[in-house]
Tab-separated table of C-alpha atoms in Angstrom:
chain	number	residue	atom	x	y	z
U	10	ASP	CA	0.236	-0.219	0.370
U	11	ALA	CA	1.122	3.645	-0.908
U	12	GLY	CA	2.310	5.592	2.000
U	13	VAL	CA	1.801	9.321	2.527
U	14	THR	CA	1.899	11.357	-0.235
U	15	GLN	CA	2.913	15.119	-1.147
U	16	SER	CA	3.517	17.356	-3.843
U	17	PRO	CA	6.230	19.195	-4.561
U	18	THR	CA	8.859	17.670	-2.757
U	19	HIS	CA	10.868	21.482	-3.268
U	20	LEU	CA	10.260	24.229	-4.346
U	21	ILE	CA	11.854	27.697	-3.975
U	22	LYS	CA	9.254	30.940	-4.159
U	23	THR	CA	10.220	34.998	-3.001
U	24	ARG	CA	8.511	36.727	-0.168
U	25	GLY	CA	5.498	37.570	-0.300
U	26	GLN	CA	4.073	35.093	-3.191
U	27	GLN	CA	2.193	32.852	-1.972
U	28	VAL	CA	2.089	28.358	-2.255
U	29	THR	CA	0.150	25.237	-2.221
U	30	LEU	CA	1.421	22.360	-1.016
U	31	ARG	CA	-0.731	19.116	-1.396
U	32	CYS	CA	-1.329	15.422	0.459
U	33	SER	CA	-2.715	12.426	0.026
U	34	PRO	CA	-2.746	10.482	2.883
U	35	ILE	CA	-3.106	6.750	3.062
U	36	SER	CA	-5.628	5.158	1.725
U	37	GLY	CA	-9.288	4.670	4.323
U	38	HIS	CA	-7.527	7.863	6.515
U	39	LYS	CA	-10.079	10.607	7.009
U	40	SER	CA	-7.528	12.795	9.157
U	41	VAL	CA	-4.686	14.798	8.133
U	42	SER	CA	-2.581	17.014	10.027
U	43	TRP	CA	0.059	19.332	8.895
U	44	TYR	CA	3.126	20.377	10.836
U	45	GLN	CA	6.140	23.064	9.891
U	46	GLN	CA	9.143	21.692	10.765
U	47	VAL	CA	11.685	24.629	11.292
U	48	LEU	CA	15.683	23.205	10.398
U	49	GLY	CA	17.552	22.014	13.340
U	50	GLN	CA	13.230	22.108	15.685
U	51	GLY	CA	11.062	19.880	16.301
U	52	PRO	CA	7.759	19.573	14.532
U	53	GLN	CA	4.967	21.910	14.852
U	54	PHE	CA	1.836	21.343	14.202
U	55	ILE	CA	0.064	23.377	11.795
U	56	PHE	CA	-3.811	21.969	11.015
U	57	GLN	CA	-5.893	18.434	11.551
U	58	TYR	CA	-9.313	18.144	9.484
U	59	TYR	CA	-11.168	15.805	10.038
U	60	GLU	CA	-14.427	14.517	7.282
U	61	LYS	CA	-12.481	18.045	6.090
U	62	GLU	CA	-13.755	19.829	8.935
U	63	GLU	CA	-10.759	21.495	11.094
U	64	ARG	CA	-10.422	20.202	13.915
U	65	GLY	CA	-7.518	21.719	15.631
U	66	ARG	CA	-5.157	24.639	14.571
U	67	GLY	CA	-1.341	25.615	16.174
U	68	ASN	CA	-0.487	28.233	16.717
U	69	PHE	CA	0.261	30.380	12.938
U	70	PRO	CA	-1.447	33.072	11.047
U	71	ASP	CA	-4.180	33.362	9.693
U	72	ARG	CA	-1.676	33.557	6.470
U	73	PHE	CA	-1.766	29.861	7.019
U	74	SER	CA	-4.369	27.721	5.668
U	75	ALA	CA	-5.672	24.855	4.698
U	76	ARG	CA	-9.086	22.586	3.401
U	77	GLN	CA	-9.651	19.036	3.167
U	78	PHE	CA	-10.916	17.365	0.083
U	79	PRO	CA	-13.852	14.531	-0.439
U	80	ASN	CA	-11.354	12.392	-1.479
U	81	TYR	CA	-9.608	13.293	1.996
U	82	SER	CA	-6.755	15.097	0.083
U	83	SER	CA	-5.417	18.242	1.948
U	84	GLU	CA	-4.252	21.281	0.617
U	85	LEU	CA	-2.144	24.002	3.019
U	86	ASN	CA	-1.548	26.739	0.495
U	87	VAL	CA	0.683	30.500	2.545
U	88	ASN	CA	0.400	33.561	1.755
U	89	ALA	CA	2.260	37.267	1.908
U	90	LEU	CA	5.096	34.301	2.254
U	91	LEU	CA	7.843	35.706	4.654
U	92	LEU	CA	11.547	34.574	4.945
U	93	GLY	CA	10.765	32.288	8.351
U	94	ASP	CA	8.621	30.113	6.291
U	95	SER	CA	11.163	28.820	5.357
U	96	ALA	CA	10.247	24.939	5.829
U	97	LEU	CA	10.108	21.489	5.827
U	98	TYR	CA	6.068	21.064	5.887
U	99	LEU	CA	4.829	17.962	6.939
U	100	CYS	CA	1.790	15.952	6.393
U	101	ALA	CA	0.842	12.897	8.629
U	102	SER	CA	-2.505	11.016	8.357
U	103	SER	CA	-4.501	8.773	10.775
U	104	THR	CA	-7.530	6.532	10.074
U	105	SER	CA	-9.241	8.700	12.946
U	106	SER	CA	-9.522	12.036	15.346
U	107	GLU	CA	-11.599	11.162	18.451
U	108	GLY	CA	-9.341	11.851	21.163
U	109	ALA	CA	-6.071	10.712	20.258
U	110	THR	CA	-5.641	8.464	17.734
U	111	TYR	CA	-2.382	6.887	18.908
U	112	GLU	CA	-0.306	6.619	15.119
U	113	GLN	CA	0.338	9.146	13.112
U	114	TYR	CA	2.112	8.345	9.658
U	115	PHE	CA	4.146	10.799	7.901
U	116	GLY	CA	5.107	12.622	4.444
U	117	PRO	CA	8.672	12.741	2.789
U	118	GLY	CA	7.645	16.421	3.173
U	119	THR	CA	8.038	18.874	1.069
U	120	ARG	CA	10.813	21.796	1.333
U	121	LEU	CA	10.161	25.067	1.584
U	122	THR	CA	12.618	27.686	0.222
U	123	VAL	CA	11.495	30.848	0.440
U	124	THR	CA	13.974	33.930	-1.112
X	9	ALA	CA	-0.593	22.973	27.462
X	10	GLN	CA	2.127	19.652	26.984
X	11	SER	CA	5.790	20.303	26.481
X	12	VAL	CA	8.862	18.123	25.294
X	13	THR	CA	12.346	18.189	26.877
X	14	GLN	CA	15.085	16.424	25.087
X	15	LEU	CA	18.147	17.105	26.796
X	16	ASP	CA	20.498	16.203	24.455
X	17	SER	CA	21.045	18.005	21.507
X	18	GLN	CA	23.093	15.781	20.218
X	19	VAL	CA	25.037	11.941	21.422
X	20	PRO	CA	27.955	10.671	19.881
X	21	VAL	CA	28.326	7.189	20.167
X	22	PHE	CA	30.686	4.085	18.753
X	23	GLU	CA	29.186	1.873	16.739
X	24	GLU	CA	27.855	-1.427	19.135
X	25	ALA	CA	28.254	0.744	22.340
X	26	PRO	CA	24.531	1.359	23.902
X	27	VAL	CA	22.576	4.401	23.913
X	28	GLU	CA	20.198	6.549	25.527
X	29	LEU	CA	18.222	9.429	25.074
X	30	ARG	CA	16.376	11.654	26.993
X	31	CYS	CA	12.889	12.802	27.111
X	32	ASN	CA	10.521	14.753	29.907
X	33	TYR	CA	6.857	16.082	29.493
X	34	SER	CA	4.476	17.990	31.042
X	35	SER	CA	0.800	18.024	30.703
X	36	SER	CA	-2.050	18.720	33.119
X	37	VAL	CA	-3.672	14.928	31.160
X	38	SER	CA	-3.266	12.021	30.942
X	39	VAL	CA	-0.768	11.879	27.971
X	40	TYR	CA	0.673	9.597	25.173
X	41	LEU	CA	4.010	9.295	23.843
X	42	PHE	CA	6.340	8.021	21.072
X	43	TRP	CA	9.544	8.673	19.570
X	44	TYR	CA	9.932	8.896	16.121
X	45	VAL	CA	12.728	8.940	14.550
X	46	GLN	CA	14.186	11.618	10.859
X	47	TYR	CA	16.999	10.109	8.451
X	48	PRO	CA	18.225	13.033	6.292
X	49	ASN	CA	16.357	14.470	3.256
X	50	GLN	CA	12.985	11.397	4.483
X	51	GLY	CA	9.668	12.435	7.291
X	52	LEU	CA	8.929	11.140	10.218
X	53	GLN	CA	9.125	7.244	11.172
X	54	LEU	CA	7.266	5.686	14.425
X	55	LEU	CA	9.555	3.793	16.594
X	56	LEU	CA	7.716	2.793	19.570
X	57	LYS	CA	4.703	4.144	20.950
X	58	TYR	CA	3.776	4.400	24.686
X	59	LEU	CA	-0.887	4.173	25.117
X	60	SER	CA	-1.665	2.078	28.401
X	61	GLY	CA	-0.110	-0.561	30.321
X	62	SER	CA	3.533	-2.290	30.322
X	63	THR	CA	5.847	0.699	31.193
X	64	LEU	CA	8.490	-0.627	29.277
X	65	VAL	CA	8.277	-0.316	25.989
X	66	LYS	CA	9.555	-1.979	22.718
X	67	GLY	CA	9.508	-0.708	19.016
X	68	ILE	CA	11.284	-0.989	15.982
X	69	ASN	CA	15.398	-1.960	15.488
X	70	GLY	CA	16.095	-2.407	18.279
X	71	PHE	CA	14.704	0.439	19.997
X	72	GLU	CA	12.536	-0.090	23.691
X	73	ALA	CA	11.444	3.423	25.739
X	74	GLU	CA	10.985	2.928	29.626
X	75	PHE	CA	7.425	5.581	30.784
X	76	ASN	CA	7.733	6.919	34.433
X	77	LYS	CA	4.803	8.987	35.370
X	78	SER	CA	6.356	10.714	38.333
X	79	GLN	CA	9.552	11.360	36.924
X	80	THR	CA	7.329	12.667	33.647
X	81	SER	CA	10.378	10.735	31.656
X	82	PHE	CA	9.918	8.538	28.547
X	83	HIS	CA	13.996	7.555	27.891
X	84	LEU	CA	14.444	5.854	24.508
X	85	ARG	CA	17.804	3.531	24.790
X	86	LYS	CA	19.046	0.697	22.991
X	87	PRO	CA	22.242	-1.642	24.072
X	88	SER	CA	23.513	-1.212	21.087
X	89	VAL	CA	23.874	0.786	17.587
X	90	HIS	CA	24.545	0.220	14.501
X	91	ILE	CA	26.197	3.009	11.686
X	92	SER	CA	22.794	3.022	10.353
X	93	ASP	CA	21.163	4.300	13.458
X	94	THR	CA	22.211	8.004	12.442
X	95	ALA	CA	20.090	10.396	12.472
X	96	GLU	CA	17.420	12.507	14.047
X	97	TYR	CA	15.239	11.016	16.868
X	98	PHE	CA	12.001	13.326	18.471
X	99	CYS	CA	10.143	12.245	21.364
X	100	ALA	CA	6.112	13.383	21.190
X	101	VAL	CA	3.254	13.212	23.075
X	102	GLU	CA	-0.359	14.036	22.070
X	103	ALA	CA	-3.238	14.467	24.543
X	104	ALA	CA	-6.174	14.329	22.308
X	105	GLY	CA	-7.360	14.462	19.277
X	106	ASN	CA	-4.148	14.633	16.644
X	107	LYS	CA	-2.188	16.939	17.963
X	108	LEU	CA	1.297	15.915	18.797
X	109	THR	CA	3.676	18.755	20.297
X	110	PHE	CA	7.819	17.317	19.144
X	111	GLY	CA	10.617	18.154	21.247
X	112	GLY	CA	13.858	19.800	20.088
X	113	GLY	CA	14.943	16.217	18.653
X	114	THR	CA	18.474	14.863	19.025
X	115	ARG	CA	20.985	13.936	16.660
X	116	VAL	CA	22.446	10.858	17.674
X	117	LEU	CA	26.123	9.939	15.409
X	118	VAL	CA	26.696	6.989	15.372
X	119	LYS	CA	30.821	6.173	14.911
X	120	PRO	CA	33.060	2.956	13.484
């Protein structure tokens, strides 16, 4: 079975631009979460979606938004990019969002560089 | 709110020697505990998890961890490391609803 897939693998953007990152969860997984991992730090929670509804949001500005589609894939959008948005963006999927789900499966990430 | 502290940012260790990576957490509610490994230019892979029951948890690749509720710790150990264990290791807690809180990571460098 395919794992969590993310696209693109890498991208370079300029300050002020907008970017969309994509994630396809493992088949049968209905929950998708997004994390930001700045170089040298642990991942930080951005969003969680379950059944197309936002179920959790981390401490990130409104420039960050996300959505989940009927096929459970997800997009993360970041507007008005700043240099500090340069990071590895990780997507994780799991089977449910009811309480703790015990295990999230991570994709390989999208490396975003803002110049 | 939860927080996770990994006490060592880097741990150099010789091949076939034991290694221990320390993790302390704080939380006002019961948590679930995880250790993830991240190889260069890759995502995170789950090593092991503590949900309930036995405080000694065994994971993949010969790793194990012990949950100590009184000390709020969840240290990771491996009795004999290989070169291939060179990676970054993250401790994480989850209180409810999929939001993982990660520590800052411990970089393990295995030397021949």
